[in-house]
mmCIF file of C-alpha atoms in Angstrom:
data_model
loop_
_atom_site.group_PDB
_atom_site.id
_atom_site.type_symbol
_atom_site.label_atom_id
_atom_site.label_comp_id
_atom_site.label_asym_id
_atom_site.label_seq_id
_atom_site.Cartn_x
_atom_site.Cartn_y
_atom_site.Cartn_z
ATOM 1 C CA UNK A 8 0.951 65.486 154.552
ATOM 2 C CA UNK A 9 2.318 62.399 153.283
ATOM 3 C CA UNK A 10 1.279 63.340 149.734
ATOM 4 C CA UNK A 11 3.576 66.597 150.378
ATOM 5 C CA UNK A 12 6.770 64.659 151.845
ATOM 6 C CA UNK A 13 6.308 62.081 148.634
ATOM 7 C CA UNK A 14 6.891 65.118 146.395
ATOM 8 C CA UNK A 15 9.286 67.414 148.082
ATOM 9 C CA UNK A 16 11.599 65.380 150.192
ATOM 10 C CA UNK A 17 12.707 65.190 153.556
ATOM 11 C CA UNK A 18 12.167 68.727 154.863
ATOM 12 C CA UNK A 19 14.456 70.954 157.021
ATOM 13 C CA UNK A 20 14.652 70.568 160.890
ATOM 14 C CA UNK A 21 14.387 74.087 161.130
ATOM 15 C CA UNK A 22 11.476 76.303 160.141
ATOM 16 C CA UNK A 23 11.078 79.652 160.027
ATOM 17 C CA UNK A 24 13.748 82.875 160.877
ATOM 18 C CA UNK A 25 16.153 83.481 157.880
ATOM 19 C CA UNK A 26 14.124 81.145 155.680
ATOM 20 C CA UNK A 27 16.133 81.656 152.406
ATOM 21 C CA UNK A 28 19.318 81.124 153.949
ATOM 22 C CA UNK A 29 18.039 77.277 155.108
ATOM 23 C CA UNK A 30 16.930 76.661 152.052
ATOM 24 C CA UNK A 31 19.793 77.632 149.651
ATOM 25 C CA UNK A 32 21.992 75.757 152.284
ATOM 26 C CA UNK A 33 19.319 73.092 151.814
ATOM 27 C CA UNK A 34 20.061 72.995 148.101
ATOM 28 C CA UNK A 35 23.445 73.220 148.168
ATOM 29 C CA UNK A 36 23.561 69.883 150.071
ATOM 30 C CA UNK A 37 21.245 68.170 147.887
ATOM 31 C CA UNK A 38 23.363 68.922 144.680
ATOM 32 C CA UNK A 39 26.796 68.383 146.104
ATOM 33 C CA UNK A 40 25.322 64.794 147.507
ATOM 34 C CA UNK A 41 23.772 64.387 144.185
ATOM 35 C CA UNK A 42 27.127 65.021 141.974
ATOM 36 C CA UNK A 43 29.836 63.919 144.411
ATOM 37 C CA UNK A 44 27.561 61.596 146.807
ATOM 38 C CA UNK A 45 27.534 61.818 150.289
ATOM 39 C CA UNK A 46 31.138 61.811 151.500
ATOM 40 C CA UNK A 47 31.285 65.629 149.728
ATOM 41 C CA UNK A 48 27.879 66.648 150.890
ATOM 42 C CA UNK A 49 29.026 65.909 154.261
ATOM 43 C CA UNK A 50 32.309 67.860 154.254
ATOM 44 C CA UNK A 51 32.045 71.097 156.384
ATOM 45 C CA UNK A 52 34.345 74.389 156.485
ATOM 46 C CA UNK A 53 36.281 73.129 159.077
ATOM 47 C CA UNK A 54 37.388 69.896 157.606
ATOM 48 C CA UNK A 55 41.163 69.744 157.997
ATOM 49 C CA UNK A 56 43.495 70.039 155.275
ATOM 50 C CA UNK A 57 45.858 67.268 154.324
ATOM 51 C CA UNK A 58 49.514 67.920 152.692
ATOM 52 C CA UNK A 59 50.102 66.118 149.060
ATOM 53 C CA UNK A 60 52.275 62.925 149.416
ATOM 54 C CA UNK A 61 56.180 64.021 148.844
ATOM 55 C CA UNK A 62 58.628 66.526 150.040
ATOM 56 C CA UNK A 63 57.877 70.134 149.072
ATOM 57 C CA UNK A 64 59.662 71.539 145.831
ATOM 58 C CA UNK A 65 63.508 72.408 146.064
ATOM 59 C CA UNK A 66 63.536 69.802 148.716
ATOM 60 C CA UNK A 67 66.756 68.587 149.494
ATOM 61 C CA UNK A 68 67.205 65.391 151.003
ATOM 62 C CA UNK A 69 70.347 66.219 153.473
ATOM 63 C CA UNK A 70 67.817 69.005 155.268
ATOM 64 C CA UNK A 71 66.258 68.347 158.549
ATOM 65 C CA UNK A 72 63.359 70.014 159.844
ATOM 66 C CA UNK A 73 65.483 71.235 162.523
ATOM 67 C CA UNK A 74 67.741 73.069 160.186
ATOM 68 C CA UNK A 75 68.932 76.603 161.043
ATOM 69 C CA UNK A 76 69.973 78.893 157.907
ATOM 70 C CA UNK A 77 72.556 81.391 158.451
ATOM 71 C CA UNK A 78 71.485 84.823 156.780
ATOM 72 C CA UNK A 79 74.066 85.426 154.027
ATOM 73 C CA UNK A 80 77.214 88.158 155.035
ATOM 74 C CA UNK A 81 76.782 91.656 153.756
ATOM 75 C CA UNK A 82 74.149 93.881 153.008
ATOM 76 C CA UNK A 83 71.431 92.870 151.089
ATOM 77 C CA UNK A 84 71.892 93.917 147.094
ATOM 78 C CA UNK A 85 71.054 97.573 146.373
ATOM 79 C CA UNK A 86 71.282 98.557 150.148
ATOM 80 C CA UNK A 87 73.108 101.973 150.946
ATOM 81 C CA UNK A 88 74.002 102.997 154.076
ATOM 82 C CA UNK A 89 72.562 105.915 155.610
ATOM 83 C CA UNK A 90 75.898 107.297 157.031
ATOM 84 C CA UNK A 91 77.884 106.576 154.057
ATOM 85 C CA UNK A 92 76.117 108.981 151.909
ATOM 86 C CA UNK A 93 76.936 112.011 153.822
ATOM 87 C CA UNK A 94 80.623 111.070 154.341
ATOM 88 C CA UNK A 95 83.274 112.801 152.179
ATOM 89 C CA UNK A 96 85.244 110.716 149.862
ATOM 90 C CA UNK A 97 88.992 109.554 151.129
ATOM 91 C CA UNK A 98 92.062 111.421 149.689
ATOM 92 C CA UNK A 99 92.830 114.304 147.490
ATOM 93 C CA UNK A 100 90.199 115.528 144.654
ATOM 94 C CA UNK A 101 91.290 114.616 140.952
ATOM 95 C CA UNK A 102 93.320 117.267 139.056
ATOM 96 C CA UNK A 103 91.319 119.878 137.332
ATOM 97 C CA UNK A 104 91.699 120.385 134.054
ATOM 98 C CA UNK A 105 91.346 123.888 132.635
ATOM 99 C CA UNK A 106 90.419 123.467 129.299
ATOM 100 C CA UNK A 107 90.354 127.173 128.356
ATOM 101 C CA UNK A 108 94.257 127.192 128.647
ATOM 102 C CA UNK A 109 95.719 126.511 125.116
ATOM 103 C CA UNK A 110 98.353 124.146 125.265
ATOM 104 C CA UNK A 111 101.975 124.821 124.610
ATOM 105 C CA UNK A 112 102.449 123.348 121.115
ATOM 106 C CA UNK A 113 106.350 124.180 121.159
ATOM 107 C CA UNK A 114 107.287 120.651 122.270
ATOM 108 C CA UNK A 115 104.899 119.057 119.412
ATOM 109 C CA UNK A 116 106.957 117.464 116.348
ATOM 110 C CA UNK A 117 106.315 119.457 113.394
ATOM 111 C CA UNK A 118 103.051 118.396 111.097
ATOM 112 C CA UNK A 119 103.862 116.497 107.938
ATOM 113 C CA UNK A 120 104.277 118.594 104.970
ATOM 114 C CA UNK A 121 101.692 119.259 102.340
ATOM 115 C CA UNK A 122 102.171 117.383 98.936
ATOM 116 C CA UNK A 123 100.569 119.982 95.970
ATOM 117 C CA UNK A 124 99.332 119.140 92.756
ATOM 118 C CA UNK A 125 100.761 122.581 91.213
ATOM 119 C CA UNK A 126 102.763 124.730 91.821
ATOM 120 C CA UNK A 127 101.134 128.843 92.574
ATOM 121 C CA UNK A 128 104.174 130.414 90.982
ATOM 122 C CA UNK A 129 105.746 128.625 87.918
ATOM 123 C CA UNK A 130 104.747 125.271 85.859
ATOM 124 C CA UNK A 131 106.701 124.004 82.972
ATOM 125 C CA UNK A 132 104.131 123.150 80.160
ATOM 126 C CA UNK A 133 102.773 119.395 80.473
ATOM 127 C CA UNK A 134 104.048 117.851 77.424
ATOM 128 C CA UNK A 135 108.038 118.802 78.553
ATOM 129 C CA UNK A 136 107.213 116.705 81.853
ATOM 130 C CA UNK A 137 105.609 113.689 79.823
ATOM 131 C CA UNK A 138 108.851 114.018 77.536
ATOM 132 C CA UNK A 139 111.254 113.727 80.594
ATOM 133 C CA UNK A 140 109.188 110.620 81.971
ATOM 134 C CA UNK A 141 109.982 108.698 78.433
ATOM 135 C CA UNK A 142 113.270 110.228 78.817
ATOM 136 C CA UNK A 143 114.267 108.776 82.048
ATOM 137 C CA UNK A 144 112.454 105.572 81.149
ATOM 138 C CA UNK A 145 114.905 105.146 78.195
ATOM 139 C CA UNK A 146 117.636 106.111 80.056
ATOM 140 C CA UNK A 147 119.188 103.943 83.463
ATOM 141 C CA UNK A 148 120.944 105.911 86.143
ATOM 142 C CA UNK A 149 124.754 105.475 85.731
ATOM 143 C CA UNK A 150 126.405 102.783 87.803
ATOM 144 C CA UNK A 151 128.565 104.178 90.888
ATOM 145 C CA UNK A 152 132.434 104.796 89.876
ATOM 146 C CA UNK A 153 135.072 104.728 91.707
ATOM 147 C CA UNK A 154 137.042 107.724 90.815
ATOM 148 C CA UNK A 155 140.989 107.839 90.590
ATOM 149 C CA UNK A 156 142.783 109.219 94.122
ATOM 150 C CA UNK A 157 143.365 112.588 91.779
ATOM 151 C CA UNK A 158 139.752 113.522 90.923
ATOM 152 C CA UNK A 159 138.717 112.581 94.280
ATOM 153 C CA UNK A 160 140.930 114.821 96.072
ATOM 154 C CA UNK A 161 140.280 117.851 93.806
ATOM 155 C CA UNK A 162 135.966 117.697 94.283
ATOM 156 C CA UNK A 163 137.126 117.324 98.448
ATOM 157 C CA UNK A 164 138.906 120.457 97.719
ATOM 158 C CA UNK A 165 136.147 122.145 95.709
ATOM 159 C CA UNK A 166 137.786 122.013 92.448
ATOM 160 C CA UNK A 167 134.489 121.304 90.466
ATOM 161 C CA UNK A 168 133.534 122.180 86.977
ATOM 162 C CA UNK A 169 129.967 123.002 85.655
ATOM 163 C CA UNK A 170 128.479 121.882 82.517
ATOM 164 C CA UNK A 171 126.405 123.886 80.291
ATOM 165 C CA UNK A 172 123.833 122.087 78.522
ATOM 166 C CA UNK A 173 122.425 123.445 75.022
ATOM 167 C CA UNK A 174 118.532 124.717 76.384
ATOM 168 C CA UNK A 175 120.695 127.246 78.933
ATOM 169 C CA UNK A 176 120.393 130.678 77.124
ATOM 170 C CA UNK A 177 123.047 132.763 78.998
ATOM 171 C CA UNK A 178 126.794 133.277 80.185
ATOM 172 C CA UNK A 179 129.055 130.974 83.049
ATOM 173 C CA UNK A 180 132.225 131.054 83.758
ATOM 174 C CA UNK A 181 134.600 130.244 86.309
ATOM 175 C CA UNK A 182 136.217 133.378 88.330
ATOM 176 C CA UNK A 183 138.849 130.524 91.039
ATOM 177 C CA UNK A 184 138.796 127.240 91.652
ATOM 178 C CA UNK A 185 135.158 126.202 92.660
ATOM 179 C CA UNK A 186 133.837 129.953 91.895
ATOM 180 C CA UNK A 187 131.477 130.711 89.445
ATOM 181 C CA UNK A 188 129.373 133.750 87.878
ATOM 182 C CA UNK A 189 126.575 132.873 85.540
ATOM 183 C CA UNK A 190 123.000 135.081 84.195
ATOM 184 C CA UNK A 191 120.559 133.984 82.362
ATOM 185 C CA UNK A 192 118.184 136.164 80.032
ATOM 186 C CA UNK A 193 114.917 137.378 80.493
ATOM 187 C CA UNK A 194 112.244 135.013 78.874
ATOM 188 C CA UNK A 195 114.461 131.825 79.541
ATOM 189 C CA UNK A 196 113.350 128.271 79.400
ATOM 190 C CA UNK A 197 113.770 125.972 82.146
ATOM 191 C CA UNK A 198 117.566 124.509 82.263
ATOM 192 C CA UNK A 199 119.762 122.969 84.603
ATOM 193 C CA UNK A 200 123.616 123.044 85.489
ATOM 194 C CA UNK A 201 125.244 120.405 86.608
ATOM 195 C CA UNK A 202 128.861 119.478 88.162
ATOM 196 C CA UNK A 203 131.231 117.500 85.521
ATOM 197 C CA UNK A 204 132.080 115.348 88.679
ATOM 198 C CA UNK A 205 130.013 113.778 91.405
ATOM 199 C CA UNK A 206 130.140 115.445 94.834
ATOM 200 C CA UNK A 207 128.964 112.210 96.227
ATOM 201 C CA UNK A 208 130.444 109.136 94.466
ATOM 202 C CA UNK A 209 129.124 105.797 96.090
ATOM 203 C CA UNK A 210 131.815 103.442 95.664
ATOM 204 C CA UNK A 211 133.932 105.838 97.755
ATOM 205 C CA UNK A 212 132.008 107.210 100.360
ATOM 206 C CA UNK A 213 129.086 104.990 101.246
ATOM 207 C CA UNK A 214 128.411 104.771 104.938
ATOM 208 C CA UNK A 215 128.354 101.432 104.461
ATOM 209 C CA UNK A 216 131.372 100.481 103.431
ATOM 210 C CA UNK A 217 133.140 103.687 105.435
ATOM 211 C CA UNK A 218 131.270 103.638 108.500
ATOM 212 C CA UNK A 219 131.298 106.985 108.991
ATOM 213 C CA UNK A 220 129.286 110.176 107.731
ATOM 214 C CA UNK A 221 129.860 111.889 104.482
ATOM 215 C CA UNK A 222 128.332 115.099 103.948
ATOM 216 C CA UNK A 223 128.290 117.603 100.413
ATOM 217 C CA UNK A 224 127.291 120.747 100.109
ATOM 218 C CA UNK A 225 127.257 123.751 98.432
ATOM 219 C CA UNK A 226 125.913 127.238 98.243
ATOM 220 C CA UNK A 227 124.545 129.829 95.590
ATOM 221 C CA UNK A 228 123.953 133.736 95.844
ATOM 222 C CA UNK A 229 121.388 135.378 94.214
ATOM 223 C CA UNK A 230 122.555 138.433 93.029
ATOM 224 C CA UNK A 231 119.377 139.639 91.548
ATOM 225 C CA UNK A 232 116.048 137.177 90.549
ATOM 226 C CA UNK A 233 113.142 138.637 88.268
ATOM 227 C CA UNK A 234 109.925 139.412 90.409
ATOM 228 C CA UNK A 235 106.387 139.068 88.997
ATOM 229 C CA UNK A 236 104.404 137.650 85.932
ATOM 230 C CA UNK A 237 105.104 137.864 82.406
ATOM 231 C CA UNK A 238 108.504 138.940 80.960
ATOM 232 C CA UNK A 239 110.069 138.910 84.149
ATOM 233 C CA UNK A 240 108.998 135.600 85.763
ATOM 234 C CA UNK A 241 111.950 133.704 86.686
ATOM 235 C CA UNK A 242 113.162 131.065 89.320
ATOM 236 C CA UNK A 243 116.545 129.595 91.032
ATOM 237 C CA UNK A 244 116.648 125.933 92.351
ATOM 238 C CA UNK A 245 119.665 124.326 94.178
ATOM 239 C CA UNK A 246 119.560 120.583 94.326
ATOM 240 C CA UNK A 247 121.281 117.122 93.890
ATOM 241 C CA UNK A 248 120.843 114.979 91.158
ATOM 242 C CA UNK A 249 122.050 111.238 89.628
ATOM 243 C CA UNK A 250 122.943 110.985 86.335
ATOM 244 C CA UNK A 251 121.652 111.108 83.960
ATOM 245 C CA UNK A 252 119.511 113.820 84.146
ATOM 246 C CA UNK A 253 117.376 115.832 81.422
ATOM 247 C CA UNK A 254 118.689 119.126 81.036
ATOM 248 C CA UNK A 255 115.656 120.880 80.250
ATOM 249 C CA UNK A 256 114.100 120.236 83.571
ATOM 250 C CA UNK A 257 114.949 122.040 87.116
ATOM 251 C CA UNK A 258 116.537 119.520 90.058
ATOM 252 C CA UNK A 259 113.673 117.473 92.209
ATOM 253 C CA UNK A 260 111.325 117.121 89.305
ATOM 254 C CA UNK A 261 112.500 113.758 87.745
ATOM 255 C CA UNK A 262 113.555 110.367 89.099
ATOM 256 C CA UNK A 263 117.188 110.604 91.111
ATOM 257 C CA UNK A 264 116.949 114.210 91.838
ATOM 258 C CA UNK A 265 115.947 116.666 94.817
ATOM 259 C CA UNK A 266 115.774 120.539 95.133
ATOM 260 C CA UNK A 267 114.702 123.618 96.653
ATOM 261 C CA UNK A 268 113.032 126.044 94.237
ATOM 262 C CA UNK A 269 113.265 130.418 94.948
ATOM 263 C CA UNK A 270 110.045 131.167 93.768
ATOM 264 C CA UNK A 271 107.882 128.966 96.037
ATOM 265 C CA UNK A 272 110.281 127.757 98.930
ATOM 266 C CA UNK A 273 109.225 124.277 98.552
ATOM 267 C CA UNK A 274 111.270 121.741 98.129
ATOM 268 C CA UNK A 275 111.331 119.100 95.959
ATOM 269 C CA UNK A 276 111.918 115.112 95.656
ATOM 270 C CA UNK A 277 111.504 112.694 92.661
ATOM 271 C CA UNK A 278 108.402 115.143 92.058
ATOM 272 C CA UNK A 279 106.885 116.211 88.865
ATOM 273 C CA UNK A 280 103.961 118.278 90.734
ATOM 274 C CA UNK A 281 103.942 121.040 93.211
ATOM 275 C CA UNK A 282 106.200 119.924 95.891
ATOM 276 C CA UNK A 283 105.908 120.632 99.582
ATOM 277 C CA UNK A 284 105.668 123.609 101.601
ATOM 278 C CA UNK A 285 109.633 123.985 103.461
ATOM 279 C CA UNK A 286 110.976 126.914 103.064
ATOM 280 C CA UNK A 287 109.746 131.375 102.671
ATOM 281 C CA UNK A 288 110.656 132.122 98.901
ATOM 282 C CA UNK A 289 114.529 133.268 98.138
ATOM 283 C CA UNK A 290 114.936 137.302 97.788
ATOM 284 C CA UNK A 291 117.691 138.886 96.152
ATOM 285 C CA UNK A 292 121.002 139.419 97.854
ATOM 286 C CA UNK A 293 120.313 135.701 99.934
ATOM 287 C CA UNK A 294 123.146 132.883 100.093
ATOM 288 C CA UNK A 295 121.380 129.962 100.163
ATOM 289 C CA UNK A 296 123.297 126.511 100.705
ATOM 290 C CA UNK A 297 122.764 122.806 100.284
ATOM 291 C CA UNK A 298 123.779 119.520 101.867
ATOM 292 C CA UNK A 299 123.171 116.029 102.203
ATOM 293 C CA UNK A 300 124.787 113.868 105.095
ATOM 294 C CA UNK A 301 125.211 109.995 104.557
ATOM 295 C CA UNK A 302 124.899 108.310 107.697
ATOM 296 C CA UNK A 303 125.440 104.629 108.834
ATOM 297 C CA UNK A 304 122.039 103.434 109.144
ATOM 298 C CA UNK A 305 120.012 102.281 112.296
ATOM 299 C CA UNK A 306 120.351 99.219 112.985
ATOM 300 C CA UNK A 307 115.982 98.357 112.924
ATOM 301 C CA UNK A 308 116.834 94.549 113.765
ATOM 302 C CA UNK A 309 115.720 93.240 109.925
ATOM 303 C CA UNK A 310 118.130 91.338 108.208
ATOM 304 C CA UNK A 311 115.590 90.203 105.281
ATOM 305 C CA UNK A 312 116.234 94.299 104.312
ATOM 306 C CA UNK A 313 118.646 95.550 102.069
ATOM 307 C CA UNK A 314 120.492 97.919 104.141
ATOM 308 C CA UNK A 315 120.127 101.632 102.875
ATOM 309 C CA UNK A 316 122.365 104.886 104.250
ATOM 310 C CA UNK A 317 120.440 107.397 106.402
ATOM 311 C CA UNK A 318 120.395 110.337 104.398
ATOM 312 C CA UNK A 319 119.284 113.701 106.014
ATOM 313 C CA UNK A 320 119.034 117.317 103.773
ATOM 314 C CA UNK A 321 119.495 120.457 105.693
ATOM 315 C CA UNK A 322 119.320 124.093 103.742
ATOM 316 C CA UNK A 323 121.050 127.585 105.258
ATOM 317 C CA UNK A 324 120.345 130.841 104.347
ATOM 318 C CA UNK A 325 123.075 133.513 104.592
ATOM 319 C CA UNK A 326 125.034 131.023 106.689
ATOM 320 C CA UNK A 327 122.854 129.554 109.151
ATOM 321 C CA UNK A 328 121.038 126.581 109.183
ATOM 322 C CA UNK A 329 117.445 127.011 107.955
ATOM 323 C CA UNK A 330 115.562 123.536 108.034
ATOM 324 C CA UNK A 331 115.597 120.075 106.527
ATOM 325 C CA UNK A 332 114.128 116.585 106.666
ATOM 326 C CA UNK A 333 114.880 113.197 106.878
ATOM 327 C CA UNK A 334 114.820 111.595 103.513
ATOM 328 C CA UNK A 335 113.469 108.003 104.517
ATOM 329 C CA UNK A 336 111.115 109.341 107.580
ATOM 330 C CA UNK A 337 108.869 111.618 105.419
ATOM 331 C CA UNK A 338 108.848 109.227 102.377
ATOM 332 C CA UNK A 339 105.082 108.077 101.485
ATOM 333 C CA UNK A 340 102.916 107.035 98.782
ATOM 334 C CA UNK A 341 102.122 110.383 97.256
ATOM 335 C CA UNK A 342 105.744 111.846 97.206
ATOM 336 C CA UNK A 343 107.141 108.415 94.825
ATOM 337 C CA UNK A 344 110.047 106.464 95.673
ATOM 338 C CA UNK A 345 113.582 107.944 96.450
ATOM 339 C CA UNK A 346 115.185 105.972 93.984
ATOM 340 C CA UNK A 347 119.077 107.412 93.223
ATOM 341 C CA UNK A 348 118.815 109.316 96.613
ATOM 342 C CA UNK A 349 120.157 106.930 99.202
ATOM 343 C CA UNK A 350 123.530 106.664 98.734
ATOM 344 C CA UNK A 351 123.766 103.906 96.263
ATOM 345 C CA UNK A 352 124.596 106.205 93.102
ATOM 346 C CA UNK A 353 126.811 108.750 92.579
ATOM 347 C CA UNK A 354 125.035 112.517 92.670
ATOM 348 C CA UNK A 355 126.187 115.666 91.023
ATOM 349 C CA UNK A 356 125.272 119.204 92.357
ATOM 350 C CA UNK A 357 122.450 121.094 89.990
ATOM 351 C CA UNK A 358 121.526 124.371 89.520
ATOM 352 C CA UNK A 359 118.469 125.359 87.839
ATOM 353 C CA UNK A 360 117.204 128.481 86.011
ATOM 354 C CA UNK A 361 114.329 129.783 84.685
ATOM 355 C CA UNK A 362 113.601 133.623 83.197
ATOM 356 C CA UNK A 363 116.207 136.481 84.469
ATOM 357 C CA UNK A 364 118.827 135.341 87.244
ATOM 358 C CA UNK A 365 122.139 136.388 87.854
ATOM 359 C CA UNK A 366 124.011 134.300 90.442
ATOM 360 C CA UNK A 367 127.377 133.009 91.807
ATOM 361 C CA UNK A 368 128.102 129.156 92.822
ATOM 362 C CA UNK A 369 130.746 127.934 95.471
ATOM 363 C CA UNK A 370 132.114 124.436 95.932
ATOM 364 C CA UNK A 371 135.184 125.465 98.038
ATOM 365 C CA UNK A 372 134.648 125.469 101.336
ATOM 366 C CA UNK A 373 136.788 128.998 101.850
ATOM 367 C CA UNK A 374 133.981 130.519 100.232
ATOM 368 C CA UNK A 375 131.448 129.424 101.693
ATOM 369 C CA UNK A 376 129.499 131.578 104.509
ATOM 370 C CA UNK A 377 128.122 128.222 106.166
ATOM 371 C CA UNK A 378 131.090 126.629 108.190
ATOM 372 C CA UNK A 379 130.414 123.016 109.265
ATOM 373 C CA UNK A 380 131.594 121.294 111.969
ATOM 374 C CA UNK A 381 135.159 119.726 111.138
#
């Protein structure tokens, strides 16, 4: 025996029963008191466990053990109440919108009009445009006038004269004072007429220097137009023009000038293109009238701006009024400038023809079938 406790050890109190179980326990011992000696070896399951030195993490020092916390007000986030689910919302239900009813598009402002690159009816041939550009670039509007008391009175009463320029291939002639009766021939080239006087002359009747409205018009009746291609293509315009102005080209094509053309119905400003849709085309047996009011402008609040008059065109047709636009308010990039147009030169009334037109032209007011306001 003491050979046998020399090479094994101190054996176990306890022999026999669960046998393996001693002797693993037996082990365990014996290693933990060889690695950690015996203060580990002796430790048991039901040592007690001490806290690590320090206050806990988030500690803070003004806390006593005692402390009470108050639970914070209010549910906690993402809580719904029960009840409140089933309750019907406080107060009317929003409007309903019925968005199968079209709206009523009568109280809309009208859309913008179209700017065209050609015309569907008539075009003059290229190189006469590019002719009238070099033309006008040669040739400065006229400075304002200021007409003697004697001519002014006699264009206020409608005494006006037309010119005939040398590319018009037809009769004119005046009938009274202010009345005239003029055809052209079938096949004719593009020509305007235009008053020996100004109907508007700036140094006179400028809003800004008046402070008050000045208004010109006139009217033409087309006592028969050619219809169709060919032959018997032909076209009336009625417009307002500064000076000068080449005769071979129809009012609202070139710089200082504005019309309204029969064979489209568009109208026409400072534009060398196709215009813009204003206006049904004019028929035979129509009176169709011009004006242009100069008003005193709004005041906007920008002194740095030259001021300019507020200039508005209206058209009638057989004596009622039939449209217009505001010069200034539909100006934009496309359409050019308005140069000659604002009140600042003097303008002449123009009449243009193209092809077979017959046709007669009042300036006095006692002919006229439009009556203005006094």
């Amino acid at each position: 025996m003491g050979l046998f406790k020399s090479l094994k050890g101190k054996l176990p109190d306890h022999i026999g029963g669960d046998t393996d179980q001693s002797y693993s326990q037996y082990q365990d011992s014996t290693e933990k008191q060889r690695v950690f000696g015996d203060a580990s070896a002796g430790q048991s399951a039901s040592t007690h466990y001490e806290a690590p030195a320090g206050p806990p993490p988030k500690y803070n020092k003004g806390m006593n053990a005692d402390d009470q916390f108050e639970p914070p007000l209010g549910p906690p986030p993402g809580h719904k109440d029960a009840t409140s689910a089933s309750e019907a919302p406080q107060g009317p239900p929003p409007p309903y919108h019925d968005w199968t009813v079209i709206p009523d598009t009568a109280l809309l402002p009208p859309p913008p009009s179209i700017r065209y690159d050609y015309s569907n009816t008539g075009n003059a041939p290229e190189y006469l445009a590019d002719m009238a550009h070099e033309w006008c670039n040669a040739h400065a509007l006229f400075a304002p006038s200021r007409p003697h008391h004697y001519l002014y009175e006699s264009v206020e009463k409608g005494d006006v004269k037309l010119v005939r320029p040398a590319e018009f291939a037809g009769d004119i002639a005046e009938f009274s004072n202010g009345f005239w009766k003029g055809r052209t021939k079938s096949g004719s080239k593009d020509s305007i007429l235009l008053t020996r006087l100004p109907l508007y002359f700036a140094a006179q009747d400028s809003p800004l220097d008046t402070e008050r409205t000045k208004s010109i018009y006139f009217e033409v009746k087309i006592a028969k137009i050619g219809r169709g291609r060919g032959s018997d293509e032909a076209s009336l315009a009625i417009g307002f023009c500064a000076q000068p102005y080449p005769t071979w080209r129809l009012p609202g094509w070139e710089r200082g000038s504005l019309g309204v053309h029969s064979d489209d119905g568009r109208r026409y400003v400072n534009d060398s293109w196709g215009g813009k849709d204003f206006t049904i085309a004019f028929k035979a047996g129509e009176t169709i009238g011009l004006g242009m009011e100069f008003k005193v402008p709004r005041c906007d609040g920008d002194e740095t701006q030259s001021r300019k008059a507020d200039v508005e065109v209206f058209l009638t047709r057989n004596g009622s009024r039939a449209g217009g636009w505001n010069l200034q308010e539909e100006l934009d990039e496309a359409s050019g400038d308005i140069e000659g147009l604002t009140g600042d030169y003097d303008l002449y009334g123009g009449i243009g023809t193209f092809g077979s037109v017959e046709f007669e032209v009042s300036f006095a007011r006692e002919h006229w079938l439009y009556q203005p306001a006094a």
